[in-house]
Amino acid sequence: MRVLWVEDNDRITAEKQQNWFGEFNQTEHIVRKTDFSQAYQTIREEPRRYDLVILDINLEHSASVNLADFEGKIVIPKENEIFLKEAGFHLYLQLILNCFPQDKIIFLTSNVDSENQIENYLIELRQAYSIEDQENMNRILEQVRESIHAEDRPKFDDMLENPNNFEKLLKNLKSLVFARIETIPGETVENTFREFERRFDT
């Protein structure tokens, strides 16, 4: 199997890549593109080389794109910043136009991955609490703390200083760690998708 992986996050660790791809995590199987323009050119010129395409939606860390180069080729917004936030959707449409099988395209986005990871931490925290495993609870809480935004960590620390009861603590922690993802406009996959969909409907 040959995989085209479009991901601009240079902080992806070798361990995480191994977890995602398993036995296929080999150079000859995975071709990674970290830039929108490179990925677009690859999809336009040689989509048949790949059995599976994995797309990140937000490609803000790509090199700056000259939108004039894509006029008449794709439906684009006016601002370069907005374009890169939804760039994965444009690559998806290009794949469809090139008759690439829709069921062989996967969206793998860091927002969703982070959200799921934190949710897993909170489940583990509840399990550790149920068996009174304080050492494991401390380890998990530290992992949660490292996963949240730096500006939210003082609030997180305050919650641990005044735990009240565990269920309330868990509820407050969950509200805190997901609040930033849910409230920043354009930051979630769903918000990006709705804006993208709206532009095509008008």
mmCIF file of N, CA and C in Angstrom, residues 7 16 20 27 42 71 73 75 81 86 92 95 110 112 119 136 139-140 146 158 167 178 186-187 194 198 201:
data_model
loop_
_atom_site.group_PDB
_atom_site.id
_atom_site.type_symbol
_atom_site.label_atom_id
_atom_site.label_comp_id
_atom_site.label_asym_id
_atom_site.label_seq_id
_atom_site.Cartn_x
_atom_site.Cartn_y
_atom_site.Cartn_z
ATOM 1 N N GLU A 7 0.385 16.626 5.871
ATOM 2 C CA GLU A 7 0.403 17.069 7.277
ATOM 3 C C GLU A 7 1.525 18.080 7.461
ATOM 4 N N LYS A 16 4.163 8.738 17.526
ATOM 5 C CA LYS A 16 2.782 8.940 17.097
ATOM 6 C C LYS A 16 2.584 8.447 15.668
ATOM 7 N N TRP A 20 -0.047 5.520 14.360
ATOM 8 C CA TRP A 20 -1.038 5.732 13.312
ATOM 9 C C TRP A 20 -0.918 4.713 12.186
ATOM 10 N N THR A 27 9.300 4.143 4.761
ATOM 11 C CA THR A 27 9.517 5.192 3.765
ATOM 12 C C THR A 27 8.902 4.856 2.417
ATOM 13 N N THR A 42 1.022 17.253 -6.517
ATOM 14 C CA THR A 42 1.069 15.786 -6.516
ATOM 15 C C THR A 42 -0.283 15.193 -6.866
ATOM 16 N N GLU A 71 -6.386 30.743 -9.217
ATOM 17 C CA GLU A 71 -7.616 31.317 -9.759
ATOM 18 C C GLU A 71 -8.113 30.484 -10.940
ATOM 19 N N LYS A 73 -9.044 27.498 -10.796
ATOM 20 C CA LYS A 73 -8.818 26.070 -10.537
ATOM 21 C C LYS A 73 -9.621 25.580 -9.338
ATOM 22 N N VAL A 75 -12.279 27.018 -5.807
ATOM 23 C CA VAL A 75 -13.046 28.102 -5.198
ATOM 24 C C VAL A 75 -12.296 28.545 -3.949
ATOM 25 N N GLU A 81 -4.857 33.501 4.898
ATOM 26 C CA GLU A 81 -4.944 32.828 6.196
ATOM 27 C C GLU A 81 -6.157 31.903 6.256
ATOM 28 N N GLU A 86 -8.516 25.928 5.717
ATOM 29 C CA GLU A 86 -9.424 24.959 5.108
ATOM 30 C C GLU A 86 -8.777 24.233 3.933
ATOM 31 N N TYR A 92 -9.127 17.708 -1.009
ATOM 32 C CA TYR A 92 -10.148 16.662 -1.114
ATOM 33 C C TYR A 92 -10.941 16.814 -2.418
ATOM 34 N N LEU A 95 -8.974 15.752 -5.392
ATOM 35 C CA LEU A 95 -8.929 14.286 -5.500
ATOM 36 C C LEU A 95 -10.199 13.755 -6.157
ATOM 37 N N SER A 110 -5.338 17.428 13.754
ATOM 38 C CA SER A 110 -4.771 17.492 15.104
ATOM 39 C C SER A 110 -5.782 17.921 16.145
ATOM 40 N N VAL A 112 -8.985 17.138 16.376
ATOM 41 C CA VAL A 112 -9.749 15.966 16.777
ATOM 42 C C VAL A 112 -8.875 15.019 17.571
ATOM 43 N N GLU A 119 -9.901 13.303 26.237
ATOM 44 C CA GLU A 119 -11.049 12.505 26.682
ATOM 45 C C GLU A 119 -10.587 11.170 27.250
ATOM 46 N N ASN A 136 -1.143 6.889 39.975
ATOM 47 C CA ASN A 136 -1.592 6.926 38.587
ATOM 48 C C ASN A 136 -2.415 8.180 38.320
ATOM 49 N N ARG A 139 -0.089 11.026 37.720
ATOM 50 C CA ARG A 139 0.539 10.910 36.395
ATOM 51 C C ARG A 139 -0.415 11.386 35.305
ATOM 52 N N ILE A 140 -1.673 10.962 35.385
ATOM 53 C CA ILE A 140 -2.664 11.331 34.369
ATOM 54 C C ILE A 140 -2.948 12.828 34.413
ATOM 55 N N GLU A 146 -0.253 18.992 30.570
ATOM 56 C CA GLU A 146 0.637 19.227 29.436
ATOM 57 C C GLU A 146 -0.132 19.346 28.129
ATOM 58 N N ASP A 158 -5.395 25.669 40.043
ATOM 59 C CA ASP A 158 -6.312 26.114 41.098
ATOM 60 C C ASP A 158 -7.367 25.056 41.393
ATOM 61 N N GLU A 167 -16.291 14.187 41.375
ATOM 62 C CA GLU A 167 -17.182 14.358 40.222
ATOM 63 C C GLU A 167 -17.216 15.813 39.761
ATOM 64 N N PHE A 178 -11.809 21.630 27.224
ATOM 65 C CA PHE A 178 -12.479 21.678 25.931
ATOM 66 C C PHE A 178 -12.994 23.066 25.574
ATOM 67 N N GLY A 186 -13.587 29.366 14.129
ATOM 68 C CA GLY A 186 -12.744 28.845 13.063
ATOM 69 C C GLY A 186 -11.725 27.841 13.518
ATOM 70 N N GLU A 187 -11.710 27.513 14.823
ATOM 71 C CA GLU A 187 -10.662 26.652 15.336
ATOM 72 C C GLU A 187 -11.032 25.175 15.230
ATOM 73 N N ARG A 194 -18.337 24.156 8.029
ATOM 74 C CA ARG A 194 -19.566 24.915 7.778
ATOM 75 C C ARG A 194 -19.290 26.134 6.908
ATOM 76 N N ARG A 198 -20.840 26.669 3.248
ATOM 77 C CA ARG A 198 -21.647 27.851 2.969
ATOM 78 C C ARG A 198 -21.181 28.554 1.700
ATOM 79 N N ASP A 201 -22.456 26.874 -1.352
ATOM 80 C CA ASP A 201 -23.909 26.932 -1.527
ATOM 81 C C ASP A 201 -24.372 28.270 -2.061
#
